[in-house]
């Protein structure tokens, strides 16, 4: 088991911080990170329970907990386990996946604006999904193939393909974070034009359905939506945590990271593969829920007090944020709206707040 | 940070006489642009679902005969559409050159100031709350929305000590745009009828706009263009950086405010008339700089001309590509403009926003 040491070998010790050490691997013990993780997990659980309890058929918080622990009557069990739990869980998992994806892209590009929704990955998934909704089986073999695979799979393929195109176009003797963001913005604009054209040629009913999808919605999500995201998280989050140690060196810029003995391009490529996978799977399940990938890592970073967006804290903050936004979207507004609208209405002012704070810092 | 590109000197240009060669190249460029504009305008009148030979077009212009179907098409449909495209394109090109100068960001676009998102939001509110369905009603709503959004972006972008710097303007623009876009889709999702009207407005198009739309916005565009052209010398100073401009005796604040007013009038007016059209403002200044160099006294008029050419050509392409249907010019330009944007990003050593 890991050994808790107060003083490691000279030169590899963080003053005043004990480290868990085991062979080549070590983790610095940060009480604040652990506290933040615990609080975020608590907020996530509270959000889940409240979200499951509220709706046309209200269930009290105590009863929700009882059902989750295996009690409750048949009606309650059906509503909680078959209807509301999968929807809330999809929200939590999708939010977590988007947040981790954002944390990685922000750290790799060293730019808080570099979230997967800004650089066009989610738009790739969206454009494919709208194509399937609007064109359906028509449009020759492409449409038939995509729609027979189902909406989530088609969106996933679209997201991954878009990411590959963005990555390929950004490649010029290596990947530069800023060029990646800008190429992504260009691809994003192009796909947006395709989406708008599809909305114009669509029947009104299909256009409405596509618009809901484009906003990011958790409505009517069942266990079949939970499983793929959960699997992706189980595989990709540990991968992200392992790869994340490279982020520390990448913060100093490519040259320094190379000087420290890192294979910069390989580390960055694998990190981006993980980020793209998470974003594409999340978007395929729930549509492009706005701003979670941008905001959650930034909040987590400030809560933890880290130098870059932390992976684990982003996961929990993103999950909690999305579930709480879903509570608001479903029950606190005059008409139930997709969750993506609430996250955007929270996220955009947060971006402005970052801006204003930046201005004040410049003044002092 | 600066958008200034090195002035390319021709192979034969000897160092003692670069001004002369630059001047002649600028003049040649302007003449070429004018010729292209005339050609694009003629194409725009002649090409369409019903092709009309150029000699018939000429007849329709010189001695219109109300009994001939072709002459009616030219006079009532094609000419207003062409004039609208010409004016809106020129406005968008000018606005693009202005915003790139003011933000000193070569990738800036009027959409960056929240113009499109603001216009879209008020149009949707107008459709949903007040039941506006008349294109003339859209014009005023869109213009008010565009103006309000860009003022908001400017105020929010100026909260820092340094005032409206390029970076804060860009970030404030994207934040305000995202917020307005979310509110827009909230309204659209509540009411399907609004979605039906909005989705056709949201792709910028020159089709179905009659002369009244143009007469409503043309004075805003003229005022914006005059302010823009008058601010060219100040923009030249500003492109050396705020500090240098200030020490040369320019009021940076006044120049910025005037610039925002001009951009709002131009981009807001064009968006009001045609709906959101992206990438004209982005692409045009880059093309123009290759022969004018960074001098805004040349750059601004040339941008207006090439904006008009680009919009007209895009519109003609949209009519030809999916006959007998039509691809809206906003979509054509995004599909052409985005690859160009990516090309720019790949070619140039990039600046950091």
XYZ file of C-alpha atoms in Angstrom, chain B:
353
model
C -1.010 42.035 -31.852
C -0.975 44.391 -34.766
C -2.778 43.580 -37.972
C -0.134 45.387 -39.929
C 1.227 43.152 -42.607
C 4.515 43.902 -44.253
C 3.882 45.997 -47.327
C 4.834 43.660 -50.159
C 7.223 45.327 -52.549
C 7.072 44.136 -56.124
C 10.019 42.365 -57.623
C 10.886 45.358 -59.731
C 10.220 47.945 -57.027
C 13.526 49.554 -56.205
C 13.847 50.797 -52.646
C 14.056 54.522 -53.608
C 10.654 54.508 -55.293
C 8.329 52.214 -53.339
C 5.634 54.872 -52.816
C 5.027 55.252 -56.492
C 4.665 51.529 -57.110
C 2.451 51.114 -54.066
C 0.274 53.973 -55.214
C -0.112 52.575 -58.702
C -0.922 49.158 -57.312
C -3.576 50.639 -55.060
C -5.129 52.511 -57.965
C -5.007 49.423 -60.163
C -6.613 47.417 -57.376
C -9.438 49.921 -57.016
C -10.069 49.953 -60.764
C -10.130 46.150 -60.825
C -12.548 46.112 -57.907
C -14.849 48.567 -59.661
C -14.812 46.404 -62.793
C -15.541 43.306 -60.718
C -18.391 45.130 -59.022
C -19.991 46.061 -62.334
C -19.584 42.475 -63.539
C -21.062 41.022 -60.343
C -23.996 43.425 -60.479
C -24.740 42.460 -64.101
C -24.533 38.758 -63.234
C -26.810 39.299 -60.270
C -29.421 40.887 -62.530
C -29.088 38.291 -65.300
C -28.739 34.989 -63.419
C -31.514 33.269 -61.553
C -34.334 30.759 -61.761
C -35.250 32.532 -64.988
C -32.033 33.421 -66.834
C -32.251 36.687 -68.702
C -29.796 37.502 -71.520
C -27.657 40.566 -70.969
C -29.097 42.465 -73.963
C -32.607 42.051 -72.536
C -31.264 43.296 -69.198
C -29.877 46.320 -70.972
C -33.223 46.937 -72.686
C -35.039 46.603 -69.372
C -32.738 49.184 -67.856
C -32.791 51.690 -70.702
C -36.361 51.441 -71.984
C -38.424 49.293 -69.628
C -41.566 47.819 -71.165
C -44.155 46.867 -68.494
C -45.730 44.359 -70.886
C -42.631 42.129 -71.077
C -42.223 39.507 -68.379
C -38.433 39.699 -68.424
C -38.512 43.436 -67.915
C -40.791 43.065 -64.898
C -38.492 40.454 -63.381
C -35.504 42.731 -63.866
C -37.187 45.895 -62.623
C -39.227 44.549 -59.728
C -37.088 41.662 -58.429
C -33.528 41.548 -59.655
C -32.614 45.242 -59.478
C -33.827 45.794 -55.876
C -32.124 42.583 -54.814
C -28.871 43.562 -56.483
C -28.896 47.046 -54.978
C -29.609 45.603 -51.543
C -26.740 43.124 -51.897
C -24.435 45.873 -53.077
C -25.245 48.206 -50.194
C -25.300 45.517 -47.499
C -22.079 43.957 -48.766
C -20.311 47.302 -48.759
C -21.544 47.971 -45.223
C -20.370 44.570 -43.976
C -16.967 44.962 -45.624
C -16.499 48.391 -44.059
C -17.659 47.161 -40.672
C -15.215 44.268 -40.869
C -12.266 46.527 -41.663
C -13.291 48.840 -38.820
C -13.645 46.131 -36.212
C -10.347 44.523 -37.137
C -8.714 47.929 -36.793
C -10.320 48.715 -33.465
C -9.779 45.346 -31.851
C -6.398 45.006 -33.583
C -7.385 41.417 -34.054
C -7.052 40.039 -37.587
C -9.731 37.434 -36.893
C -12.402 39.845 -35.671
C -15.825 39.876 -37.281
C -18.802 42.191 -36.613
C -20.561 39.173 -35.152
C -17.938 39.408 -32.435
C -19.592 42.529 -31.024
C -22.828 40.627 -30.500
C -24.508 42.294 -33.480
C -26.050 39.112 -34.880
C -27.096 37.641 -31.546
C -28.693 40.901 -30.418
C -30.592 41.285 -33.675
C -31.768 37.664 -33.552
C -32.990 37.975 -29.973
C -35.098 41.075 -30.556
C -36.508 39.627 -33.786
C -37.605 36.526 -31.889
C -39.086 38.595 -29.069
C -40.904 40.689 -31.650
C -42.369 37.616 -33.339
C -43.352 35.924 -30.088
C -44.556 38.813 -27.934
C -45.846 41.318 -30.474
C -46.734 38.960 -33.303
C -44.608 40.809 -35.836
C -44.507 38.959 -39.139
C -43.753 41.805 -41.507
C -40.162 42.015 -42.820
C -40.284 45.773 -42.235
C -40.983 45.130 -38.565
C -37.999 42.792 -38.411
C -35.785 45.564 -39.734
C -36.387 47.869 -36.798
C -36.270 45.113 -34.215
C -33.056 43.712 -35.638
C -31.450 47.111 -35.777
C -32.437 47.959 -32.198
C -31.187 44.574 -31.000
C -27.891 44.904 -32.820
C -27.329 48.397 -31.427
C -28.246 47.429 -27.859
C -26.030 44.346 -27.944
C -22.981 46.157 -29.256
C -23.383 48.971 -26.721
C -23.664 46.348 -23.971
C -20.545 44.583 -25.242
C -18.651 47.850 -25.375
C -19.669 48.840 -21.833
C -18.917 45.376 -20.426
C -15.639 45.248 -22.306
C -14.562 48.593 -20.841
C -14.891 47.715 -17.157
C -11.178 47.110 -16.734
C -8.675 49.839 -16.084
C -7.308 49.788 -19.599
C -10.761 50.435 -21.065
C -11.976 48.607 -24.139
C -8.917 46.599 -25.080
C -9.005 44.139 -27.986
C -9.073 41.143 -25.650
C -11.855 42.276 -23.357
C -14.016 43.359 -26.300
C -13.684 39.938 -27.925
C -14.481 38.072 -24.719
C -17.385 40.316 -23.775
C -18.731 39.842 -27.288
C -18.695 36.061 -27.075
C -20.246 36.053 -23.596
C -23.084 38.392 -24.551
C -23.665 36.454 -27.787
C -23.921 33.162 -25.924
C -26.358 34.581 -23.386
C -28.573 36.100 -26.073
C -28.434 32.898 -28.129
C -29.660 30.901 -25.133
C -32.522 33.325 -24.535
C -33.362 33.215 -28.234
C -33.602 29.440 -28.248
C -35.662 29.531 -25.053
C -38.309 31.640 -26.815
C -38.115 29.555 -29.974
C -38.592 26.331 -28.015
C -41.653 27.636 -26.185
C -43.429 28.629 -29.375
C -43.175 26.605 -32.570
C -44.740 29.337 -34.716
C -41.922 31.676 -33.679
C -39.394 29.023 -34.636
C -41.014 28.763 -38.041
C -40.624 32.496 -38.719
C -37.229 32.761 -37.054
C -35.471 29.922 -38.864
C -35.976 31.678 -42.194
C -34.680 34.964 -40.818
C -31.676 33.297 -39.177
C -30.064 32.379 -42.484
C -29.008 35.655 -44.033
C -30.604 36.103 -47.423
C -31.240 38.746 -50.033
C -34.349 37.018 -51.319
C -37.814 38.397 -50.699
C -36.660 41.792 -49.434
C -38.351 44.587 -51.312
C -37.208 48.146 -51.823
C -38.881 49.380 -48.626
C -36.424 47.391 -46.511
C -33.542 49.170 -48.154
C -34.991 52.679 -47.875
C -35.474 52.068 -44.162
C -31.865 51.257 -43.399
C -29.991 53.125 -46.098
C -29.548 56.311 -44.059
C -28.040 54.428 -41.164
C -25.625 52.812 -43.590
C -24.719 56.150 -45.164
C -24.136 57.752 -41.768
C -22.037 54.787 -40.659
C -19.989 54.883 -43.846
C -19.288 58.607 -43.465
C -18.142 58.198 -39.850
C -16.027 55.220 -40.883
C -14.271 57.006 -43.736
C -13.699 60.094 -41.575
C -12.076 57.985 -38.871
C -9.464 56.476 -41.212
C -6.557 58.736 -40.125
C -7.290 58.110 -36.454
C -7.395 54.352 -37.122
C -3.975 54.585 -38.715
C -2.654 56.095 -35.492
C -4.519 53.521 -33.421
C -2.903 50.654 -35.286
C 0.417 51.728 -33.784
C -0.993 50.933 -30.352
C -3.059 52.951 -27.902
C -0.053 54.569 -26.226
C 1.544 55.763 -29.438
C -1.809 57.028 -30.730
C -2.322 58.968 -27.505
C 1.135 60.487 -27.647
C 0.469 61.533 -31.256
C -2.406 63.607 -29.919
C -5.361 61.350 -30.767
C -8.175 60.817 -28.317
C -8.240 57.035 -28.193
C -11.506 57.001 -26.302
C -13.285 59.227 -28.806
C -11.974 57.218 -31.736
C -13.155 53.972 -30.131
C -16.611 55.340 -29.381
C -16.973 56.679 -32.922
C -15.744 53.343 -34.247
C -18.323 51.400 -32.242
C -21.047 53.777 -33.466
C -19.988 53.259 -37.082
C -19.730 49.472 -36.722
C -23.148 49.342 -35.090
C -24.755 51.459 -37.800
C -23.136 49.499 -40.624
C -23.340 45.933 -39.338
C -26.654 46.525 -37.575
C -28.182 48.059 -40.695
C -26.937 45.249 -42.939
C -28.119 42.576 -40.499
C -31.471 44.293 -40.214
C -31.875 44.215 -43.985
C -30.576 40.711 -44.791
C -30.370 38.743 -41.547
C -27.093 37.519 -40.085
C -24.361 37.131 -42.697
C -21.024 35.949 -41.379
C -17.529 36.065 -42.812
C -17.853 39.013 -45.226
C -16.445 41.319 -42.571
C -13.769 38.799 -41.723
C -12.526 37.837 -45.157
C -12.701 41.132 -47.043
C -10.081 43.164 -45.147
C -7.541 40.370 -45.581
C -8.002 40.235 -49.335
C -7.884 44.003 -49.605
C -4.758 44.410 -47.478
C -2.763 42.439 -50.012
C -2.825 45.404 -52.374
C -3.640 48.432 -50.205
C -1.279 47.696 -47.365
C -2.263 48.728 -43.861
C -3.262 52.344 -44.649
C -6.901 52.703 -43.608
C -7.503 55.614 -45.976
C -7.224 53.059 -48.797
C -8.233 49.981 -46.880
C -11.698 51.247 -45.919
C -13.021 52.212 -49.375
C -11.497 49.113 -50.949
C -13.105 46.947 -48.255
C -16.489 48.473 -49.018
C -16.089 47.674 -52.734
C -14.932 44.106 -52.222
C -17.613 43.468 -49.606
C -20.204 44.371 -52.207
C -18.544 42.128 -54.821
C -18.314 39.209 -52.401
C -21.936 39.406 -51.301
C -23.221 39.688 -54.876
C -21.093 36.786 -56.089
C -22.177 34.688 -53.106
C -25.797 35.458 -53.867
C -25.404 34.533 -57.543
C -23.650 31.284 -56.573
C -26.500 30.448 -54.211
C -28.972 30.858 -57.063
C -26.936 28.657 -59.414
C -25.769 25.855 -57.129
C -29.060 24.201 -56.207
C -31.307 25.072 -59.141
C -34.230 25.502 -59.221
C -34.043 26.143 -55.483
C -31.842 28.669 -53.795
C -29.061 28.453 -51.236
C -29.211 31.509 -48.974
C -26.242 33.823 -49.329
C -25.452 33.599 -45.610
C -24.927 29.855 -45.960
C -22.901 30.155 -49.170
C -20.586 32.683 -47.547
C -20.113 30.611 -44.389
C -19.236 27.563 -46.488
C -16.761 29.613 -48.547
C -15.556 31.882 -45.751
C -14.801 29.280 -43.094
C -12.201 27.432 -45.182
C -10.602 30.796 -45.950
C -10.519 31.561 -42.237
C -8.822 28.219 -41.562
C -6.366 28.935 -44.357
C -5.502 32.267 -42.700
C -5.064 30.584 -39.344
C -2.725 27.997 -40.838
C -0.719 30.381 -42.993
C 0.007 33.220 -40.608
C 2.023 33.170 -37.471
C -0.914 33.577 -35.175
C -1.467 36.377 -32.737
C -2.807 35.617 -29.281
C -6.222 37.019 -28.445
